[in-house]
Short mmCIF file of C-alpha atoms and ligand atoms in Angstrom, two decimals:
data_model
loop_
_atom_site.label_atom_id
_atom_site.label_comp_id
_atom_site.label_asym_id
_atom_site.label_seq_id
_atom_site.Cartn_x
_atom_site.Cartn_y
_atom_site.Cartn_z
CA MET A 8 -10.75 -18.36 -7.28
CA LYS A 9 -8.49 -17.29 -4.47
CA SER A 10 -7.93 -13.71 -3.83
CA GLY A 11 -6.54 -11.50 -1.18
CA PHE A 12 -4.53 -8.46 -0.08
CA ILE A 13 -0.84 -8.37 0.76
CA ALA A 14 0.86 -5.42 2.44
CA ILE A 15 4.54 -5.02 1.93
CA VAL A 16 6.09 -3.34 4.96
CA GLY A 17 9.48 -2.52 6.19
CA ARG A 18 11.97 0.39 6.76
CA PRO A 19 12.83 2.71 4.04
CA ASN A 20 15.30 1.16 1.62
CA ALA A 21 14.38 -2.49 2.50
CA GLY A 22 13.48 -3.09 -1.20
CA LYS A 23 9.68 -3.00 -1.04
CA SER A 24 9.26 -1.21 -4.28
CA THR A 25 11.79 -3.26 -5.98
CA LEU A 26 9.96 -6.46 -5.05
CA LEU A 27 6.79 -5.00 -6.14
CA ASN A 28 8.31 -4.14 -9.45
CA THR A 29 9.88 -7.68 -9.72
CA ILE A 30 6.53 -9.23 -9.07
CA MET A 31 4.67 -7.10 -11.53
CA GLN A 32 7.48 -7.00 -14.03
CA GLN A 33 6.64 -3.42 -14.66
CA LYS A 34 7.54 -0.07 -13.37
CA LEU A 35 4.78 0.71 -10.95
CA ALA A 36 6.45 2.13 -8.00
CA ILE A 37 9.41 4.50 -8.10
CA ILE A 38 12.71 3.04 -6.99
CA SER A 39 15.47 5.22 -5.57
CA ASN A 40 18.26 4.45 -3.19
CA LYS A 41 17.18 7.31 -1.11
CA PRO A 42 14.70 6.39 1.48
CA GLN A 43 11.10 7.53 1.54
CA THR A 44 10.68 7.81 -2.29
CA THR A 45 7.47 5.90 -2.35
CA ARG A 46 4.63 7.94 -0.91
CA ASN A 47 1.29 6.38 -1.70
CA ASN A 48 0.12 2.92 -1.08
CA ILE A 49 0.70 1.79 -4.69
CA GLN A 50 -1.22 -1.39 -5.47
CA GLY A 51 0.08 -3.94 -7.88
CA ILE A 52 -2.59 -6.56 -8.86
CA LEU A 53 -1.39 -9.89 -10.03
CA THR A 54 -4.08 -12.01 -11.70
CA ASP A 55 -3.56 -15.52 -13.06
CA GLU A 56 -6.02 -18.40 -13.78
CA ASP A 57 -6.93 -19.21 -10.30
CA SER A 58 -5.91 -16.29 -8.18
CA GLN A 59 -5.81 -12.56 -7.79
CA ILE A 60 -3.29 -10.98 -5.34
CA ILE A 61 -3.45 -7.37 -4.57
CA PHE A 62 -0.22 -5.74 -3.22
CA ILE A 63 0.04 -2.74 -1.11
CA ASP A 64 3.37 -1.08 -0.95
CA THR A 65 3.56 1.01 2.20
CA PRO A 66 5.74 4.08 2.60
CA GLY A 67 8.35 3.13 5.01
CA ILE A 68 7.67 2.88 8.57
CA HIS A 69 10.01 4.92 10.71
CA LYS A 70 10.14 7.46 13.50
CA PRO A 71 8.51 10.55 12.22
CA HIS A 72 10.61 13.89 12.02
CA HIS A 73 7.89 16.24 10.61
CA GLU A 74 4.36 16.35 9.19
CA LEU A 75 5.06 14.55 6.23
CA GLY A 76 6.78 11.67 8.16
CA ARG A 77 3.70 11.43 10.28
CA THR A 78 1.31 11.17 7.30
CA LEU A 79 3.48 8.46 5.77
CA ASN A 80 3.42 6.43 9.05
CA LYS A 81 -0.38 6.71 9.50
CA SER A 82 -0.98 5.41 5.89
CA ALA A 83 1.62 2.67 6.51
CA TYR A 84 -0.24 1.41 9.60
CA SER A 85 -3.69 1.83 8.22
CA SER A 86 -2.87 -0.43 5.29
CA LEU A 87 -2.01 -3.15 7.68
CA GLN A 88 -5.66 -3.82 8.90
CA ASP A 89 -7.53 -6.17 6.98
CA VAL A 90 -4.81 -7.72 4.87
CA ASP A 91 -4.42 -11.45 4.38
CA VAL A 92 -0.71 -11.48 4.61
CA ILE A 93 2.03 -9.03 5.66
CA TYR A 94 5.29 -9.10 3.97
CA TYR A 95 7.65 -7.83 6.51
CA MET A 96 10.83 -6.93 4.52
CA VAL A 97 14.15 -6.44 6.07
CA ASP A 98 17.39 -5.39 4.34
CA ALA A 99 19.56 -8.40 5.45
CA SER A 100 22.64 -6.64 4.51
CA VAL A 101 22.68 -4.30 7.35
CA PRO A 102 22.82 -5.20 11.02
CA PHE A 103 19.80 -5.39 13.17
CA GLY A 104 19.46 -2.16 15.15
CA SER A 105 17.00 -0.02 17.16
CA GLY A 106 15.29 1.20 14.00
CA GLU A 107 14.49 -2.30 12.80
CA GLU A 108 13.32 -3.12 16.40
CA PHE A 109 10.88 -0.19 16.26
CA VAL A 110 9.31 -1.55 13.10
CA LEU A 111 9.25 -5.03 14.39
CA ASN A 112 7.38 -3.92 17.45
CA GLN A 113 4.88 -1.91 15.49
CA ILE A 114 3.86 -4.91 13.22
CA LYS A 115 4.19 -7.76 15.53
CA ASN A 116 0.50 -8.20 16.44
CA LYS A 117 -0.96 -6.76 13.38
CA SER A 118 -1.76 -9.95 11.53
CA GLU A 119 -1.74 -13.74 12.06
CA ASN A 120 0.16 -14.33 8.80
CA ILE A 121 3.46 -12.35 8.77
CA PHE A 122 6.09 -13.55 6.35
CA LEU A 123 9.51 -12.36 7.06
CA LEU A 124 11.51 -11.51 3.82
CA LEU A 125 15.19 -11.28 4.33
CA ASN A 126 15.96 -9.23 1.24
CA LYS A 127 19.39 -8.56 -0.49
CA VAL A 128 20.72 -12.00 0.12
CA ASP A 129 22.67 -11.53 -3.12
CA LEU A 130 25.08 -9.46 -1.01
CA LEU A 131 25.64 -12.19 1.60
CA ASN A 132 27.04 -15.77 1.63
CA ARG A 133 25.05 -18.79 2.56
CA GLU A 134 26.43 -19.14 6.23
CA LYS A 135 25.57 -15.55 6.99
CA VAL A 136 22.01 -16.12 5.62
CA MET A 137 21.63 -19.39 7.81
CA LYS A 138 22.80 -17.39 10.79
CA LEU A 139 20.37 -14.55 10.14
CA ILE A 140 17.48 -16.97 9.76
CA LEU A 141 18.26 -18.53 13.27
CA GLN A 142 18.62 -15.04 14.83
CA TRP A 143 15.24 -13.76 13.30
CA GLN A 144 13.28 -16.94 14.36
CA LYS A 145 13.75 -15.85 17.97
CA ARG A 146 12.57 -12.22 17.28
CA GLY A 147 9.08 -13.02 16.29
CA ASP A 148 6.38 -15.50 15.35
CA PHE A 149 6.69 -15.57 11.51
CA LYS A 150 4.49 -17.97 9.54
CA GLU A 151 7.20 -18.08 6.85
CA ILE A 152 10.78 -16.85 6.41
CA PHE A 153 12.12 -16.29 3.02
CA PRO A 154 15.55 -15.16 2.04
CA ILE A 155 15.09 -13.33 -1.11
CA SER A 156 16.61 -11.02 -3.63
CA ALA A 157 14.10 -8.66 -4.95
CA LEU A 158 16.69 -7.24 -7.48
CA GLU A 159 18.05 -10.34 -8.70
CA GLU A 160 14.71 -12.37 -8.53
CA PHE A 161 15.93 -14.92 -6.18
CA ASN A 162 13.28 -16.98 -4.45
CA VAL A 163 10.42 -14.61 -5.39
CA GLU A 164 8.55 -17.27 -7.43
CA ALA A 165 8.59 -19.60 -4.33
CA LEU A 166 7.41 -16.67 -2.09
CA LEU A 167 4.35 -16.22 -4.47
CA LYS A 168 3.53 -19.94 -4.59
CA THR A 169 3.49 -20.05 -0.90
CA THR A 170 1.62 -16.85 -0.66
CA LYS A 171 -1.33 -18.27 -2.70
CA GLU A 172 -1.69 -21.13 -0.03
CA TYR A 173 -2.62 -18.46 2.38
CA LEU A 174 -5.31 -16.90 0.37
CA MET A 175 -8.95 -17.73 0.88
CA ASP A 176 -11.58 -18.41 -1.73
CA GLY A 177 -12.79 -14.82 -2.81
CA PRO A 178 -13.99 -12.80 -5.55
CA MET A 179 -11.84 -11.08 -8.38
CA TYR A 180 -11.72 -7.51 -6.90
CA PHE A 181 -10.34 -6.09 -10.20
CA ASP A 182 -10.62 -6.60 -13.88
CA PRO A 183 -7.91 -9.06 -14.92
CA GLU A 184 -6.42 -6.35 -17.23
CA THR A 185 -5.85 -4.04 -14.38
CA ILE A 186 -2.32 -4.01 -12.79
CA CYS A 187 -2.40 -0.91 -10.86
CA ASP A 188 -5.39 1.09 -9.40
CA HIS A 189 -3.78 4.37 -9.62
CA ASP A 190 -4.64 6.49 -12.55
CA GLN A 191 -2.14 7.14 -15.24
CA ASN A 192 -1.58 10.83 -14.22
CA PHE A 193 -0.31 9.49 -10.82
CA LEU A 194 2.21 7.20 -12.59
CA ILE A 195 3.29 10.11 -14.75
CA SER A 196 3.91 12.49 -11.91
CA GLU A 197 5.82 9.93 -9.88
CA LEU A 198 7.98 9.12 -12.93
CA ILE A 199 8.78 12.88 -13.35
CA ARG A 200 9.56 13.16 -9.62
CA GLU A 201 11.86 10.27 -9.84
CA LYS A 202 13.77 11.96 -12.59
CA VAL A 203 14.02 15.24 -10.48
CA ILE A 204 15.48 13.19 -7.50
CA TYR A 205 17.92 11.39 -9.61
CA ARG A 206 19.31 14.38 -11.37
CA THR A 207 19.54 16.69 -8.56
CA GLU A 208 20.92 14.09 -6.17
CA GLU A 209 21.63 15.40 -2.64
CA GLU A 210 20.63 18.98 -3.25
CA ILE A 211 16.82 18.43 -3.51
CA PRO A 212 15.50 16.35 -0.73
CA HIS A 213 12.09 14.88 -0.79
CA SER A 214 10.41 18.34 -0.51
CA VAL A 215 9.35 18.05 -4.22
CA ALA A 216 5.93 17.27 -5.63
CA VAL A 217 4.69 16.92 -9.19
CA VAL A 218 1.30 17.84 -10.30
CA ILE A 219 0.04 17.05 -13.87
CA GLU A 220 -1.66 20.23 -14.97
CA ASN A 221 -2.78 19.16 -18.44
CA ARG A 222 -2.76 16.22 -20.76
CA ASP A 223 -3.66 16.25 -24.42
CA GLU A 224 -3.57 13.36 -26.81
CA THR A 225 -3.39 13.47 -30.57
CA ASP A 226 -2.90 10.58 -33.06
CA ASN A 227 0.82 10.46 -32.81
CA LYS A 228 1.84 12.31 -29.67
CA ILE A 229 0.87 13.16 -26.08
CA LEU A 230 1.36 16.58 -24.72
CA ILE A 231 1.82 16.80 -20.94
CA GLN A 232 2.20 19.92 -18.76
CA ALA A 233 3.47 19.25 -15.33
CA MET A 234 4.35 21.56 -12.27
CA ILE A 235 7.15 20.72 -10.10
CA ILE A 236 6.61 22.05 -6.75
CA VAL A 237 9.50 22.86 -4.17
CA GLU A 238 9.79 24.49 -0.86
CA LYS A 239 12.41 27.31 -1.52
CA SER A 240 13.39 29.57 -4.29
CA SER A 241 16.90 28.07 -4.02
CA GLN A 242 15.56 24.75 -4.87
CA LYS A 243 13.84 26.14 -7.82
CA GLY A 244 17.10 27.51 -9.09
CA ILE A 245 18.79 24.09 -8.67
CA ILE A 246 15.92 22.44 -10.58
CA ILE A 247 16.15 24.87 -13.40
CA GLY A 248 19.92 24.91 -13.48
CA LYS A 249 22.47 27.11 -15.25
CA GLN A 250 20.85 28.36 -18.48
CA GLY A 251 18.02 25.80 -17.87
CA LYS A 252 20.32 22.88 -18.21
CA MET A 253 19.07 20.87 -15.34
CA ILE A 254 15.42 21.04 -16.18
CA THR A 255 16.19 20.21 -19.76
CA SER A 256 17.97 17.03 -18.60
CA ILE A 257 14.97 16.15 -16.37
CA ARG A 258 12.68 16.71 -19.25
CA LEU A 259 14.53 14.62 -21.67
CA ASP A 260 14.92 11.81 -19.11
CA ALA A 261 11.18 11.77 -18.43
CA GLN A 262 10.10 12.08 -21.96
CA LYS A 263 12.16 9.15 -23.03
CA GLU A 264 10.67 6.97 -20.35
CA LEU A 265 7.24 8.14 -20.74
CA ARG A 266 7.31 7.31 -24.38
CA LEU A 267 8.12 3.69 -23.39
CA ILE A 268 5.39 3.55 -20.90
CA LEU A 269 2.60 5.35 -22.92
CA GLY A 270 3.69 3.81 -26.28
CA LYS A 271 3.53 7.26 -28.11
CA ARG A 272 5.82 10.18 -28.48
CA VAL A 273 5.63 12.56 -25.56
CA GLU A 274 6.13 16.28 -25.43
CA LEU A 275 6.57 17.38 -21.96
CA ASP A 276 6.53 20.94 -20.61
CA LEU A 277 7.80 21.33 -17.11
CA TYR A 278 7.23 24.34 -14.79
CA VAL A 279 8.65 25.00 -11.30
CA ARG A 280 6.76 26.70 -8.53
CA VAL A 281 7.69 27.61 -4.91
CA GLU A 282 5.24 26.73 -2.15
CA GLU A 283 6.97 27.50 1.07
CA ASN A 284 7.04 24.87 3.59
CA TRP A 285 4.47 22.63 2.01
CA ARG A 286 5.71 19.49 3.77
CA ASN A 287 4.45 21.00 7.10
CA LYS A 288 1.00 21.94 5.93
CA GLU A 289 -1.27 18.89 6.14
CA ALA A 290 -3.74 20.32 3.74
CA LYS A 291 -1.07 20.80 1.08
CA ILE A 292 0.10 17.25 1.55
CA HIS A 293 -3.35 15.96 0.79
CA GLN A 294 -3.78 18.44 -2.09
CA PHE A 295 -0.69 16.79 -3.69
CA GLY A 296 -2.36 13.41 -3.27
CA ILE A 297 -0.16 12.10 -0.53
CA GLY A 298 -1.57 10.04 2.25
CA GLU A 299 -5.01 9.56 3.43
CA MET A 300 -6.97 12.27 5.50
CA ASP A 301 -10.07 10.61 6.55
CA GLU A 302 -9.05 8.44 9.51
P1 GDP B 243 11.99 0.74 -0.43
O1 GDP B 243 12.34 2.04 0.17
O2 GDP B 243 11.73 -0.34 0.66
O3 GDP B 243 10.84 0.80 -1.41
O4 GDP B 243 13.19 0.25 -1.23
P2 GDP B 243 13.68 0.35 -2.73
O5 GDP B 243 12.79 -0.85 -3.51
O6 GDP B 243 13.46 1.73 -3.35
O7 GDP B 243 15.17 -0.17 -2.86
C1 GDP B 243 16.13 0.59 -2.12
C2 GDP B 243 17.47 0.26 -2.72
O8 GDP B 243 17.79 -1.17 -2.46
C3 GDP B 243 17.63 0.38 -4.28
O9 GDP B 243 18.77 0.97 -4.64
C4 GDP B 243 17.41 -1.01 -4.80
O10 GDP B 243 18.01 -1.10 -5.94
C5 GDP B 243 18.17 -1.80 -3.65
N1 GDP B 243 17.73 -3.22 -3.52
C6 GDP B 243 16.42 -3.63 -3.47
N2 GDP B 243 16.33 -5.02 -3.40
C7 GDP B 243 17.67 -5.40 -3.56
C8 GDP B 243 18.09 -6.72 -3.49
O11 GDP B 243 17.61 -7.73 -3.47
N3 GDP B 243 19.45 -6.71 -3.62
C9 GDP B 243 20.30 -5.65 -3.68
N4 GDP B 243 21.65 -5.82 -3.83
N5 GDP B 243 19.83 -4.44 -3.69
C10 GDP B 243 18.45 -4.28 -3.56
MG1 MG B 244 9.70 2.19 -2.00
#
């Protein structure tokens, strides 16, 4: 039995969550085209006959602007220790710049086994990809370089095959049935948060948290009560919308998808509460389950 831990790192929007979802073929992480949607180190666990790979999806590494940014960075770095392989993921469709250089320098000496994943090659032609590989070879000491498309599942199989060659003989850390070590409430709250962000577009930034307050299950349905927490009363107004239209759309979107995931009819109650400036209060950040406090 071979087993090991893989951290997926890279700038926000590189495609880390998409890759994890493609690998797990299930909606584990929350995908959004806005940076910084993934906050916790969501683990996907891939078990087959002879191996178990545990994936850690790190929140994007970037220069912090406020408290929340600092917490994100901290948990991104802490997950780099003790992993067997780092997948360093780059959005190959955007030019190399100082932001990318910053991340590259942060991870450079963190592991022996860094795989460079040039993602989104579906947006590029062959020549461009070849050119990028040559350029990236000079930037760091990568064990492997894989041009991939996380979205179109290009080269992901090959990546997994090679990854297994880097794993050591080890125990099965998790029950083979386990695909994700977060509890279901976490997945539910992330899903609701995703719907809030989609529906409200630019108006609601990432200053929104969702807490599951109550969950009741009967034979044919699941009742869920969830609290959406925002920073300003103006944001509360946006989320509720004219005559409650917005929150109804959010609720219906979430209900529909929760039904698919939970396999039962779902009745969702949503509430909105204002917690001023919660992003800058570290205690609150942890209360909402984001980041790791003890280090
Ligand atoms: P993360 O912030 O690194 O977790 O990035 P996400 O996985 O949330 O992806 C950010 C955006 O890039 C989303 O809109 C994805 O659909 C898109 N994306 C991810 N992988 C690919 C890819 O291989 N090709 C293309 N064209 N888009 C991708
Ligand atoms: Mg993500």
